[in-house]
XYZ file of C-alpha atoms in Angstrom:
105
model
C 35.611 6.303 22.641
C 36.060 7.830 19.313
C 39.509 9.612 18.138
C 39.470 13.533 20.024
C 38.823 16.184 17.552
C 39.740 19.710 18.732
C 37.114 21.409 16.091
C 34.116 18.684 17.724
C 35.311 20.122 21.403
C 33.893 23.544 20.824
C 30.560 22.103 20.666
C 31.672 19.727 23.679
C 28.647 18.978 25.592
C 27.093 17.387 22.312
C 29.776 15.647 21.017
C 31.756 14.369 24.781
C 29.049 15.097 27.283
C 29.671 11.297 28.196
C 33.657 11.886 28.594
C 32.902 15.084 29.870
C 30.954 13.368 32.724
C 33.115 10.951 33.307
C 36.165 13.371 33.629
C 34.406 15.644 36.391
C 33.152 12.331 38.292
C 36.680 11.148 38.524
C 38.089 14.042 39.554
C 35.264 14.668 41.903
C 35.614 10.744 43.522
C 39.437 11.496 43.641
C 38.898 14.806 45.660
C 35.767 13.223 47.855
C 38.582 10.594 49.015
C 41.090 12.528 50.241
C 39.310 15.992 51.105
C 36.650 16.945 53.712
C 33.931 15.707 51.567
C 30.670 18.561 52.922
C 33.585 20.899 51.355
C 34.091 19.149 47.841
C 30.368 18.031 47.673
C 29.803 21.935 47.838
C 32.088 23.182 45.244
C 30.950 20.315 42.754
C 27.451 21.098 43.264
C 27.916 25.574 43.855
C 30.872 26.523 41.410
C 32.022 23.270 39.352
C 28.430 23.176 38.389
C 28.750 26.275 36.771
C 32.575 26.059 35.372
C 33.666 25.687 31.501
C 36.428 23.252 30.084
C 38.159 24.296 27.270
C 40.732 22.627 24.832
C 43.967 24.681 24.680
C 45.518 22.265 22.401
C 48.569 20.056 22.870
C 46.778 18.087 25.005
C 46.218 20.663 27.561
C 42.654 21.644 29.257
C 41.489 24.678 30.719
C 38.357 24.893 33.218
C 36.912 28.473 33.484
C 35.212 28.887 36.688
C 32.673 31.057 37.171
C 32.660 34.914 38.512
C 32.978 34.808 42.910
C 33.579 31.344 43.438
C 33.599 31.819 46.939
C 30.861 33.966 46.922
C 28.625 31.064 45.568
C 29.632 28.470 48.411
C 26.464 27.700 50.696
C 25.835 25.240 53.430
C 29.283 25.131 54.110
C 31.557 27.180 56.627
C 35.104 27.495 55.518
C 37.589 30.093 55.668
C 38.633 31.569 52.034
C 42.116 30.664 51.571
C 41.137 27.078 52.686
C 38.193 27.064 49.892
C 41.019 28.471 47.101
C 43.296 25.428 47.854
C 40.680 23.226 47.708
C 39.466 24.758 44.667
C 42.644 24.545 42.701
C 43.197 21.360 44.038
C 40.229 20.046 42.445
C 40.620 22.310 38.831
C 43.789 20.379 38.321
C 42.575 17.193 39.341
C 39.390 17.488 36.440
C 41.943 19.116 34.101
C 44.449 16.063 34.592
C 41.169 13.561 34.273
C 40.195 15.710 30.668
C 43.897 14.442 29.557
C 43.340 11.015 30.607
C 40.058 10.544 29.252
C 40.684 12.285 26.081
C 44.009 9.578 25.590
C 46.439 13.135 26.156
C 48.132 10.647 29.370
């Protein structure tokens, strides 16, 4: 992997799609593992499909998620506060993979 430049991150999907990719698969293998995968299949596929990383410098990643993340779950039955957990759960887990696959851990 080459050296992480903040400046190349803003145009991230062509200059890291592959790291990119890698981060959210990780994150999303990590999650499938330990979480009632139907429920982290969904949110991959209905809201992390949709959500933004960002570099916020100092090693530190941000993903935006898109408006009514609940609102945009499908297929699956699952009460709202359970989805939220499971949602932050898995932002941090692809935030902590961005670190580790940019060389920030």
């Amino acid at each position: 992997m080459a050296d992480f430049d903040p400046e190349q991150f803003e145009d991230k999907y062509a200059n890291y799609f592959p790291e990119l990719q890698q981060a959210y698969k990780n994150a999303f293998n990590r999650m499938n593992d330990q979480y009632d995968s139907e429920l982290v299949h969904a949110i991959d596929q209905q809201v992390l499909n949709e959500s933004e990383p960002f570099y916020e410098g100092d090693g530190e990643f941000r993903v935006e998620l898109p408006d009514d993340p609940h609102g945009r779950l499908t297929g699956v039955v699952v009460d709202e506060e359970r989805f939220e957990q499971i949602l932050e759960i898995h932002v941090e887990e692809i935030e902590a993979e961005l670190q580790r696959v940019f060389g920030f851990a």
